[in-house]
PDB file of C-alpha atoms and ligand atoms in Angstrom:
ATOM      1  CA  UNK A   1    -111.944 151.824 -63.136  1.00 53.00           C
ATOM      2  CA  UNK A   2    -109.680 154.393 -63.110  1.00 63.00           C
ATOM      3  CA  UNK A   3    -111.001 158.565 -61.682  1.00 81.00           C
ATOM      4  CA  UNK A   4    -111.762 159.937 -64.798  1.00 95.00           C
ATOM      5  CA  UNK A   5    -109.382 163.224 -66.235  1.00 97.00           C
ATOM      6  CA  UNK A   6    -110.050 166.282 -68.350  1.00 98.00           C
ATOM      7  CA  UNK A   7    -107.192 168.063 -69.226  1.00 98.00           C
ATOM      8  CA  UNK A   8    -107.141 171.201 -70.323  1.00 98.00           C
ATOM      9  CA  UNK A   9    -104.035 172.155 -72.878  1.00 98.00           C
ATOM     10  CA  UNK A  10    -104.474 175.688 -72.936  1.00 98.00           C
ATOM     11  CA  UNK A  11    -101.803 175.575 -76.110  1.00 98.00           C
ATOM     12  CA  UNK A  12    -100.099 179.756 -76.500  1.00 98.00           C
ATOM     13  CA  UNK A  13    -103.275 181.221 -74.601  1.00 98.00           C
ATOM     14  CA  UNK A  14    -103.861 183.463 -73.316  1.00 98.00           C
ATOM     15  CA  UNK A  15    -102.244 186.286 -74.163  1.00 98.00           C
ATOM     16  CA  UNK A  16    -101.831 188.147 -70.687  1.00 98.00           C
ATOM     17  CA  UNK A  17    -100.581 186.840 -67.461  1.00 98.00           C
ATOM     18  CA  UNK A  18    -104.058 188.641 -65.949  1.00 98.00           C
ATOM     19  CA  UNK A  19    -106.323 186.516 -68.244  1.00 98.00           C
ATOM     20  CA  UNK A  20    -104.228 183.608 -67.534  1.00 98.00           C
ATOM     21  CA  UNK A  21    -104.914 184.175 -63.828  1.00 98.00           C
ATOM     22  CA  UNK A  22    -108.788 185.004 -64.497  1.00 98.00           C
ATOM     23  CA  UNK A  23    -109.455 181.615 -66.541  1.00 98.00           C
ATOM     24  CA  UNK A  24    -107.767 179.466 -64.030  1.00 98.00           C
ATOM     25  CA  UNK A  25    -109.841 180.675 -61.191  1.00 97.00           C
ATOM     26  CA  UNK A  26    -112.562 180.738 -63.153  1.00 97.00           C
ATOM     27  CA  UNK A  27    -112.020 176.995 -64.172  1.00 97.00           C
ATOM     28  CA  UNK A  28    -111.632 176.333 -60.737  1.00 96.00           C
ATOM     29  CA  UNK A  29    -114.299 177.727 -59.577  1.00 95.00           C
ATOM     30  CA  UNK A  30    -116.322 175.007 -61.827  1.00 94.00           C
ATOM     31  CA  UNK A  31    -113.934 172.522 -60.956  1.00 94.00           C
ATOM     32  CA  UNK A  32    -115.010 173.092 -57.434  1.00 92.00           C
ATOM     33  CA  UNK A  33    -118.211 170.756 -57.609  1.00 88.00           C
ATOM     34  CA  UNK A  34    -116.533 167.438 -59.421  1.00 93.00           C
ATOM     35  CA  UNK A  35    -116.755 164.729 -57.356  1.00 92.00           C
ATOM     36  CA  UNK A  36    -115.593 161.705 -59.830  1.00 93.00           C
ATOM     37  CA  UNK A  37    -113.154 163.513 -62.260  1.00 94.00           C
ATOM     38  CA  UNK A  38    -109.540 165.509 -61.417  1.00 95.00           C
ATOM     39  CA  UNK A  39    -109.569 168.269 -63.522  1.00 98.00           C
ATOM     40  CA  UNK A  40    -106.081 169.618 -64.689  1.00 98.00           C
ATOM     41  CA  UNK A  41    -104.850 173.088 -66.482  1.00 98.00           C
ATOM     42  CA  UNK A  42    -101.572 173.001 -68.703  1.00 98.00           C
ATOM     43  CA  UNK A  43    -101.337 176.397 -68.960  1.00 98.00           C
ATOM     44  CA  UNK A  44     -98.077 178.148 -71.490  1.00 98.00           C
ATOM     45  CA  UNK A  45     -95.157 177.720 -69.051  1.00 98.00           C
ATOM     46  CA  UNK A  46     -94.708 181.266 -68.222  1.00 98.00           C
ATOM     47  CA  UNK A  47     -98.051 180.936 -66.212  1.00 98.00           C
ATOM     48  CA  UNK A  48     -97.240 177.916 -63.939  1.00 98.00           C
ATOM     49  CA  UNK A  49     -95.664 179.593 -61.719  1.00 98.00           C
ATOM     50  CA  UNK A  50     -98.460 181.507 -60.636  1.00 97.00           C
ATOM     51  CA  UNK A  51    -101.369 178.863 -60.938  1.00 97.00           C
ATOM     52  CA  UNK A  52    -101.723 177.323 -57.573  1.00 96.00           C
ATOM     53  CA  UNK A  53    -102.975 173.870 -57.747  1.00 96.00           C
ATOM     54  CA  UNK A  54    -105.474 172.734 -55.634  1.00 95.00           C
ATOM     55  CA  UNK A  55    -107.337 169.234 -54.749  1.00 90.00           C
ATOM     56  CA  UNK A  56    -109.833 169.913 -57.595  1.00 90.00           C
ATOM     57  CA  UNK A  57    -107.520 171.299 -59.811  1.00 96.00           C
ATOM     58  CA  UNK A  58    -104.127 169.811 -60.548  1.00 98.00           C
ATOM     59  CA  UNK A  59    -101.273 171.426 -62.838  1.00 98.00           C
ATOM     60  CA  UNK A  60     -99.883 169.941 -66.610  1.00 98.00           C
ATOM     61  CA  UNK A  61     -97.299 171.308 -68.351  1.00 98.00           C
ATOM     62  CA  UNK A  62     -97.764 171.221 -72.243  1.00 98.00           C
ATOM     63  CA  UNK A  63     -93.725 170.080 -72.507  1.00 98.00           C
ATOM     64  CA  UNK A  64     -90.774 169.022 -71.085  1.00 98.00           C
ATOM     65  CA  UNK A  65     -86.566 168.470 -71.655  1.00 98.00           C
ATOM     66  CA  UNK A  66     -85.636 165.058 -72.232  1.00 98.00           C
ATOM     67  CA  UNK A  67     -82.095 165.979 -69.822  1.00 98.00           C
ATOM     68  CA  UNK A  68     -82.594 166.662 -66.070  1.00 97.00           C
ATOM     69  CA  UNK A  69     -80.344 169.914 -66.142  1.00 97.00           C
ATOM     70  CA  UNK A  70     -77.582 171.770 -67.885  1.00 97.00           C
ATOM     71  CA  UNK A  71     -76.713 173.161 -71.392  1.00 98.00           C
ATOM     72  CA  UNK A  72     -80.407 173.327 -73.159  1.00 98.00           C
ATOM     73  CA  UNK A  73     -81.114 177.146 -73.921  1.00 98.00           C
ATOM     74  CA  UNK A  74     -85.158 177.872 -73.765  1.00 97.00           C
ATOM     75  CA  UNK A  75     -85.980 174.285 -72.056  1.00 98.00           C
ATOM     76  CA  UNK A  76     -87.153 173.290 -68.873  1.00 98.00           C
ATOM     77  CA  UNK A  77     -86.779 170.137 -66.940  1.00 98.00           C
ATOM     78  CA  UNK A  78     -89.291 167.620 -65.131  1.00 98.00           C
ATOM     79  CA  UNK A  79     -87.473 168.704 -62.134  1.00 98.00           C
ATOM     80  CA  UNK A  80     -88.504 172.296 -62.414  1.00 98.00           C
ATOM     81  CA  UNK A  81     -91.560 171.121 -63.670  1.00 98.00           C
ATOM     82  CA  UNK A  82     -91.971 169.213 -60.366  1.00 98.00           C
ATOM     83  CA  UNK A  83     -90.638 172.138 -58.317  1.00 98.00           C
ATOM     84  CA  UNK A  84     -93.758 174.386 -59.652  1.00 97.00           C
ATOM     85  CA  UNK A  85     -96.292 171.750 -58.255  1.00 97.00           C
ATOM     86  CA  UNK A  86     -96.966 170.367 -61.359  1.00 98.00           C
ATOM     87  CA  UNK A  87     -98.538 166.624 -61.744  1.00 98.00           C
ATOM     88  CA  UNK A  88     -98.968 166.095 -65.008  1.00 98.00           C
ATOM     89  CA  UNK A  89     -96.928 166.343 -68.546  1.00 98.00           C
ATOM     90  CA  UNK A  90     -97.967 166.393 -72.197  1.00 98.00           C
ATOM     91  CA  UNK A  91     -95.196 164.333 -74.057  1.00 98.00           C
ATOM     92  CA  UNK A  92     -95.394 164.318 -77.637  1.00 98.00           C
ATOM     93  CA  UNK A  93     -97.972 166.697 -78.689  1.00 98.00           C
ATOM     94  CA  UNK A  94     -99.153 165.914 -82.637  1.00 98.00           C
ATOM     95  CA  UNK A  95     -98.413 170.320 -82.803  1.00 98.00           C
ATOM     96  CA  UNK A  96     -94.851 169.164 -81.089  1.00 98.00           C
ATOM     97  CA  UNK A  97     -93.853 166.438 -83.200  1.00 98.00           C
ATOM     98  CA  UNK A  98     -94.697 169.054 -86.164  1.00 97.00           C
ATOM     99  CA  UNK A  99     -91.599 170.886 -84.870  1.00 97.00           C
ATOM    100  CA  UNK A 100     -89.504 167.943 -85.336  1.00 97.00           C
ATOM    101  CA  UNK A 101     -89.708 165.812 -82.217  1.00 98.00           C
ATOM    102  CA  UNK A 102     -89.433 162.162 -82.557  1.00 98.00           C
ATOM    103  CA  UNK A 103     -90.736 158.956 -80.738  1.00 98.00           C
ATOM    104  CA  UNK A 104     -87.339 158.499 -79.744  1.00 98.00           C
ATOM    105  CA  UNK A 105     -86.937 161.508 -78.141  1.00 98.00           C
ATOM    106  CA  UNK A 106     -90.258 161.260 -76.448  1.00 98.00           C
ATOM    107  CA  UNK A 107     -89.472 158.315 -74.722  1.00 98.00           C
ATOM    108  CA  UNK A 108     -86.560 159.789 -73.308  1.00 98.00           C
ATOM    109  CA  UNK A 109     -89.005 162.661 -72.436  1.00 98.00           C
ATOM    110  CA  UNK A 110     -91.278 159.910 -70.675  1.00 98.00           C
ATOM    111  CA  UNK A 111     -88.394 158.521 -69.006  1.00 98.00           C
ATOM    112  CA  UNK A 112     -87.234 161.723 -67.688  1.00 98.00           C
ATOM    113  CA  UNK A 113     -91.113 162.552 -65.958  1.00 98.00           C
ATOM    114  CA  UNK A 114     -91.219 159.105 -64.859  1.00 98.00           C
ATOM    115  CA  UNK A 115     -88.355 159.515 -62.794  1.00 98.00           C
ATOM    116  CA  UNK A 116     -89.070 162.946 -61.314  1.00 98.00           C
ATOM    117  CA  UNK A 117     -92.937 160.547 -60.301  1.00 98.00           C
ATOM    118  CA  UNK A 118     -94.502 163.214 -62.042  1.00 98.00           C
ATOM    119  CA  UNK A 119     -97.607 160.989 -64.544  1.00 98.00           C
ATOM    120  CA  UNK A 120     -96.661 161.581 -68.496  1.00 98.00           C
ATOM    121  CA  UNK A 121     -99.661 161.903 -70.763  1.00 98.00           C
ATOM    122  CA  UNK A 122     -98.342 160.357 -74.125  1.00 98.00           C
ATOM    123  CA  UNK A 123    -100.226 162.010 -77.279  1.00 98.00           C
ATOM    124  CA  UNK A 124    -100.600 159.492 -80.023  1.00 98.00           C
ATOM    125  CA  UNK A 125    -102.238 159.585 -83.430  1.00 98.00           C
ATOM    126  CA  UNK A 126    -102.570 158.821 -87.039  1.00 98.00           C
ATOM    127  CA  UNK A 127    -102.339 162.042 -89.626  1.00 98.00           C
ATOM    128  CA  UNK A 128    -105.172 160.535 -91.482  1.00 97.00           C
ATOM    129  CA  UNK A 129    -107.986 157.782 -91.911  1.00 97.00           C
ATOM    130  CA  UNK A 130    -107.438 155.152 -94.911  1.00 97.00           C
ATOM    131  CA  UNK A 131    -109.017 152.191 -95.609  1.00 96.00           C
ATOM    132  CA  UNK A 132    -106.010 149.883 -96.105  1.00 96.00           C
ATOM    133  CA  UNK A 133    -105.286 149.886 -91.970  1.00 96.00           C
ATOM    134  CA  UNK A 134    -102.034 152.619 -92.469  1.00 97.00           C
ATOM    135  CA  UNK A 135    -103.267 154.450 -89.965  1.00 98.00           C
ATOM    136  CA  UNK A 136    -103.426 151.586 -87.342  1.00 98.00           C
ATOM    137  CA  UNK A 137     -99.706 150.993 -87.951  1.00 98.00           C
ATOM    138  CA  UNK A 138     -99.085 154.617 -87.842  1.00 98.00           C
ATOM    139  CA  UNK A 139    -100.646 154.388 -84.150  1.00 98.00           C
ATOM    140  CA  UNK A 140     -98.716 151.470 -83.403  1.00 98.00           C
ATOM    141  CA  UNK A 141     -95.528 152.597 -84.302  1.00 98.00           C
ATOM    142  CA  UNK A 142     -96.028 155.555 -81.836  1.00 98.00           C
ATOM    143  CA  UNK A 143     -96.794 153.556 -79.260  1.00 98.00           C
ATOM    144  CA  UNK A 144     -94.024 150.843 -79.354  1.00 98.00           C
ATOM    145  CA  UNK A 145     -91.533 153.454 -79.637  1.00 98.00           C
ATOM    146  CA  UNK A 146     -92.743 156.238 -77.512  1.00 98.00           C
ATOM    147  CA  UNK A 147     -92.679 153.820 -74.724  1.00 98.00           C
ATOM    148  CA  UNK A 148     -89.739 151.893 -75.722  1.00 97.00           C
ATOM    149  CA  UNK A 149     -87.219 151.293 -72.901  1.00 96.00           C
ATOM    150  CA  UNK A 150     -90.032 151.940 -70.325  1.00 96.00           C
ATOM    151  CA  UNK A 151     -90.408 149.441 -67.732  1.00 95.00           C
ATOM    152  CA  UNK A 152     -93.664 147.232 -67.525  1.00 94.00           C
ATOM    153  CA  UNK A 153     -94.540 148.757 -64.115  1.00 94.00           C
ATOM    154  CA  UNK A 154     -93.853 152.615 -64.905  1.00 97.00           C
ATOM    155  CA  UNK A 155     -95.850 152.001 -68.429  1.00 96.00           C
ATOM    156  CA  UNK A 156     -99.328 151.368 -66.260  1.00 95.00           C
ATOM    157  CA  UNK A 157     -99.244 155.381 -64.922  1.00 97.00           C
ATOM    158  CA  UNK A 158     -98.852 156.674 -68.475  1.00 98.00           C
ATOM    159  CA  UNK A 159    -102.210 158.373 -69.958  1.00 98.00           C
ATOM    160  CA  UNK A 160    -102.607 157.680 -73.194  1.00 98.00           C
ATOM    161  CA  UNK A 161    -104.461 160.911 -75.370  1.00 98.00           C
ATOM    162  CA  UNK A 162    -105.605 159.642 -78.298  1.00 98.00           C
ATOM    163  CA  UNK A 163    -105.374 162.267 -80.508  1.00 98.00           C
ATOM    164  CA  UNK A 164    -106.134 162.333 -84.205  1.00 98.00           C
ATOM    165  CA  UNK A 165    -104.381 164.852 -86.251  1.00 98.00           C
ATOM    166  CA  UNK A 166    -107.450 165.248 -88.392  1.00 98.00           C
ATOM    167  CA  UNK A 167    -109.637 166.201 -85.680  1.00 97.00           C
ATOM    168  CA  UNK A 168    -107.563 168.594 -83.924  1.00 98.00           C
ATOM    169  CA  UNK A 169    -108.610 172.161 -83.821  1.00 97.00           C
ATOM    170  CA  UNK A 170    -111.899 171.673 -85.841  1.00 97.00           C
ATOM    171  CA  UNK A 171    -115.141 171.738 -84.508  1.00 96.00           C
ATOM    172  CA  UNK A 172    -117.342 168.757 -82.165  1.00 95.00           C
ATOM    173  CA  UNK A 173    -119.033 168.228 -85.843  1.00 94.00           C
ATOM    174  CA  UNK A 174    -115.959 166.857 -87.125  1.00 95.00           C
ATOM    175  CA  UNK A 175    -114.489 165.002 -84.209  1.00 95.00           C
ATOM    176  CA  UNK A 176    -113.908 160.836 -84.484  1.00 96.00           C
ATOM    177  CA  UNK A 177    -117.439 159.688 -83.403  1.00 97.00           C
ATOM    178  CA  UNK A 178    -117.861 157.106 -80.417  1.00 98.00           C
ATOM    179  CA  UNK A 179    -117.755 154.163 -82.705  1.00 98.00           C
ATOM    180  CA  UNK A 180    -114.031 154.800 -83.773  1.00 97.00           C
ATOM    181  CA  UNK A 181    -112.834 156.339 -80.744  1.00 98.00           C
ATOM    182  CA  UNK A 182    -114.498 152.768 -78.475  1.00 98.00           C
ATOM    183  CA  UNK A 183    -112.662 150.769 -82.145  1.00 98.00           C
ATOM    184  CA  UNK A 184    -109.440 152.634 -81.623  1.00 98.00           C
ATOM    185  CA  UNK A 185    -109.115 152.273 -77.733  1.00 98.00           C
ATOM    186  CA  UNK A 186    -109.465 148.263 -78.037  1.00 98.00           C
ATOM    187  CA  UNK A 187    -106.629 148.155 -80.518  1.00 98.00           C
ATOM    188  CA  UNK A 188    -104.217 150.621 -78.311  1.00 98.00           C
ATOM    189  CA  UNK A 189    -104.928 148.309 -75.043  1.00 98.00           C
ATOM    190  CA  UNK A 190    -104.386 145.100 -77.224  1.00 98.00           C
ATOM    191  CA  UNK A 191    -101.166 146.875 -78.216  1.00 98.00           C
ATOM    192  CA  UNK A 192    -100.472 147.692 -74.671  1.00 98.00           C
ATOM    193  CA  UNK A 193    -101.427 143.952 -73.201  1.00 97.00           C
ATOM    194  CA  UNK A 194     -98.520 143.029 -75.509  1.00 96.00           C
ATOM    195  CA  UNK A 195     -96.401 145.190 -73.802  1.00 96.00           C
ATOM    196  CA  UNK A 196     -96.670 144.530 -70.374  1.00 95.00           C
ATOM    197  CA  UNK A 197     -99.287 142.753 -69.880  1.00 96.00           C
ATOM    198  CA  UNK A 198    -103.425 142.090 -70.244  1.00 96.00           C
ATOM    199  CA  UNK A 199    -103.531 142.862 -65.961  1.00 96.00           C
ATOM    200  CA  UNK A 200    -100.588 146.040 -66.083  1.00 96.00           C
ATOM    201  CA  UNK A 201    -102.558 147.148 -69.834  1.00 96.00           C
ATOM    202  CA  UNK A 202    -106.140 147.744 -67.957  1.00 96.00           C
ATOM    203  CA  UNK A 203    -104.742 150.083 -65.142  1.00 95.00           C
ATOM    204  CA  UNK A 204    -103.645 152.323 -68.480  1.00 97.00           C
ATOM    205  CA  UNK A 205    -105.981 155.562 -68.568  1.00 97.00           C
ATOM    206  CA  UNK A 206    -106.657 155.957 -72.403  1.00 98.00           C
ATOM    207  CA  UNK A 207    -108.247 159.994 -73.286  1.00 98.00           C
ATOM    208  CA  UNK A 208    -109.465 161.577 -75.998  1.00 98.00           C
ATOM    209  CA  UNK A 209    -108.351 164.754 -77.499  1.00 98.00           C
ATOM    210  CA  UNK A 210    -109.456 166.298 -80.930  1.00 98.00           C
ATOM    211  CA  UNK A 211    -112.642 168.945 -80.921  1.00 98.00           C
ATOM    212  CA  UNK A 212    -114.145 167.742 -77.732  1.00 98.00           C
ATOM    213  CA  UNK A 213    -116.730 170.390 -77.100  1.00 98.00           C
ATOM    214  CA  UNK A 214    -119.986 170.496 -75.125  1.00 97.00           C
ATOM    215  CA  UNK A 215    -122.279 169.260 -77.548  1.00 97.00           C
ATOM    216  CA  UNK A 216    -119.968 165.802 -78.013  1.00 97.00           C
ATOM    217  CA  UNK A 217    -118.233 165.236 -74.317  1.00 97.00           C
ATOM    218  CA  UNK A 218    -121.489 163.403 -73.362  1.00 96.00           C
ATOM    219  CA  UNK A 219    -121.341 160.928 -76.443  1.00 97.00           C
ATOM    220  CA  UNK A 220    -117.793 160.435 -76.477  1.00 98.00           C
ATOM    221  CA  UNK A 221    -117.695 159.838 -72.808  1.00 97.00           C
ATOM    222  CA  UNK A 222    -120.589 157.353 -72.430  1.00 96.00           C
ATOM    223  CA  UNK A 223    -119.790 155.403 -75.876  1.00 97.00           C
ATOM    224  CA  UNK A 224    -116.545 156.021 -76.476  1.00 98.00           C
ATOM    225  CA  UNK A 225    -114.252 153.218 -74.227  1.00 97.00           C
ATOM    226  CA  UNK A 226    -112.302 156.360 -72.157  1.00 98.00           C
ATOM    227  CA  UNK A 227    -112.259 157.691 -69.002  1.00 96.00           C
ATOM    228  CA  UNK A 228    -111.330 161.478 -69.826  1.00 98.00           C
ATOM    229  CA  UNK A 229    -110.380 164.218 -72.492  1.00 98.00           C
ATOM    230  CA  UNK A 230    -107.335 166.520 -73.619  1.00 98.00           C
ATOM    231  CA  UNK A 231    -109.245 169.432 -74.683  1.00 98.00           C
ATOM    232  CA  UNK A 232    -107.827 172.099 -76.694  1.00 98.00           C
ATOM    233  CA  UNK A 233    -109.806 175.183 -77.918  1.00 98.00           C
ATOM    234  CA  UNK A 234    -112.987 174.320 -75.875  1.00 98.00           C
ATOM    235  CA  UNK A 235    -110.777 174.563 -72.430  1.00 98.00           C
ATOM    236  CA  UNK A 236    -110.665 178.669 -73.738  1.00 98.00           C
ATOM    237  CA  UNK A 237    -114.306 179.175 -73.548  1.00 97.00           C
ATOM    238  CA  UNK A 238    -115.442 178.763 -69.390  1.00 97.00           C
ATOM    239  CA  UNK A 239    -119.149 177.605 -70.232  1.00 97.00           C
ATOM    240  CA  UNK A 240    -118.339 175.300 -72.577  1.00 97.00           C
ATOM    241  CA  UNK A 241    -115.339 173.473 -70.618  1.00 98.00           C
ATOM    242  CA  UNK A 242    -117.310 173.449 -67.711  1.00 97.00           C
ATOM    243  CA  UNK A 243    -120.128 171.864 -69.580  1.00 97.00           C
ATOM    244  CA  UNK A 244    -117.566 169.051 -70.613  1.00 97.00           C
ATOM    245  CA  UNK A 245    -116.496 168.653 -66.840  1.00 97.00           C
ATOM    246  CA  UNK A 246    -120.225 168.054 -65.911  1.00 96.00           C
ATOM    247  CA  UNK A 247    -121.063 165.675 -68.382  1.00 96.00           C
ATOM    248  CA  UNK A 248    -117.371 163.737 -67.252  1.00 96.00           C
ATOM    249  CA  UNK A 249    -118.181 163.673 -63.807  1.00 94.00           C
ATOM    250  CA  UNK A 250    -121.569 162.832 -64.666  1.00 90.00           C
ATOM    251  CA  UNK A 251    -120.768 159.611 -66.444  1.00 76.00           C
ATOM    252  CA  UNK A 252    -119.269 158.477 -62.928  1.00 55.00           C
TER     253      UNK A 252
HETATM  254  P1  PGA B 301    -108.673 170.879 -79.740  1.00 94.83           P
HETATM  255  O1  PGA B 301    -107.187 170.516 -79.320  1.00 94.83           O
HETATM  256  O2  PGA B 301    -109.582 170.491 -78.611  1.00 94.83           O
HETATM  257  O3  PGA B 301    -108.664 172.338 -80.002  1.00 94.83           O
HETATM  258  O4  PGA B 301    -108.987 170.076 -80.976  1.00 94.83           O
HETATM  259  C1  PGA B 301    -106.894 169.334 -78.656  1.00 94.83           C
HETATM  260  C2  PGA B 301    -105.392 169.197 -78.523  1.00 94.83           C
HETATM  261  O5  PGA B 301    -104.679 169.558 -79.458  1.00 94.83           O
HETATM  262  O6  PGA B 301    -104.898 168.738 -77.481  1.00 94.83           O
END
């Protein structure tokens, strides 16, 4: 079993470079007792730089060029990425791919973290629920082309985040309950085993992102088929994310 991973995507917050500074020591501070989880902050870009990573704590960036260097005014590269110590990358964000990015350009995206060895963490899921199964080919369709020209060996150190549009930004009362979630992680590794693989599939870390709070972590975690969460508003508040750590690490 893959160490579990809580990420936390800090999205345009906060507003000062000083609270930035406060709420990552302050997240590392409760970071400091994990033993069975790596915790990791994707602060707004303009923060990196002055987050130090540490063994608890490890560094995400919420977005990344598809090209290496040259000609792209307001982007920045997997190699700078990797030059400011970062380890891990948000690739297609559902609040990214409202801005027009495609699964074609994310896979060039993944390609371009893959190659700098930094670990890509692919954000996947359906707008809505139906009951006619569009939704599971919406999912699909992400997958097979997000990771589309990606060899079967670099595909096992992706993270999947399972991410449901509808659940983003609400509240733990209206996240996908454990049922769905342990549903919807079976059909993204039987898409995967297709891929590359039942053996290469397995080693693929699948988390959950979409109103994980404190009351829900524990749930989701024990019943839910993942080994970690991309948490959004919840990351914000220090309490309740380190709540979320505890009951991650907890789970073992
Ligand atoms: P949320 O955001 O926890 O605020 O729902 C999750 C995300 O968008 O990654």
């Amino acid at each position: 079993m893959a160490k579990r991973l809580i990420i936390a995507n800090w999205k345009m917050n906060p507003a000062t470079l000083k609270e930035a500074r406060a709420l990552f020591q302050a997240t590392k501070k409760k970071a400091s007792t994990v033993a069975r989880a790596s915790v990791v902050i994707a602060p707004p870009s303009v923060y990196l730089a002055f987050c130090k990573p540490s063994k608890k704590v490890l560094l995400g960036a919420q977005n990344v060029a598809w090209a290496d260097k040259g000609a792209f005014t307001g982007e920045i590269s997997a190699v700078q990425l990797a030059n400011l110590n970062v380890t891990y990358v948000i690739v297609g964000h559902s609040e990214r791919r409202f801005l027009g990015e495609t699964d074609e350009i994310i896979s060039k995206k993944i390609k371009s973290v893959l190659k700098q060895s930094l670990i890509p963490v692919l954000c996947i899921g359906e707008l809505e629920r139906d009951n006619h199964g569009a939704y599971l080919r919406m999912v699909e369709d992400q997958i097979r082309k997000s990771l589309a020209g990606i060899g079967r060996e670099s595909l096992a150190k992706v993270v999947i985040a399972y991410e449901p549009v509808w659940a983003i930004g609400k509240s733990s009362d209206e996240a996908v309950n454990s049922h769905k979630l342990h549903e919807m992680t079976i059909f993204i590794r039987k898409i995967l085993s297709g891929m590359c693989g039942r053996d290469l599939a397995h080693k693929v870390q699948i988390i959950y992102g979409g109103s994980v709070e404190a009351k829900n972590a524990l749930e989701l975690i024990q019943n839910g088929n993942v080994s970690g969460f991309l948490v959004g508003h919840a990351s914000l508040d220090i309490k309740g994310f380190g709540e979320i750590v505890k009951a991650v690490d907890a789970r073992g």
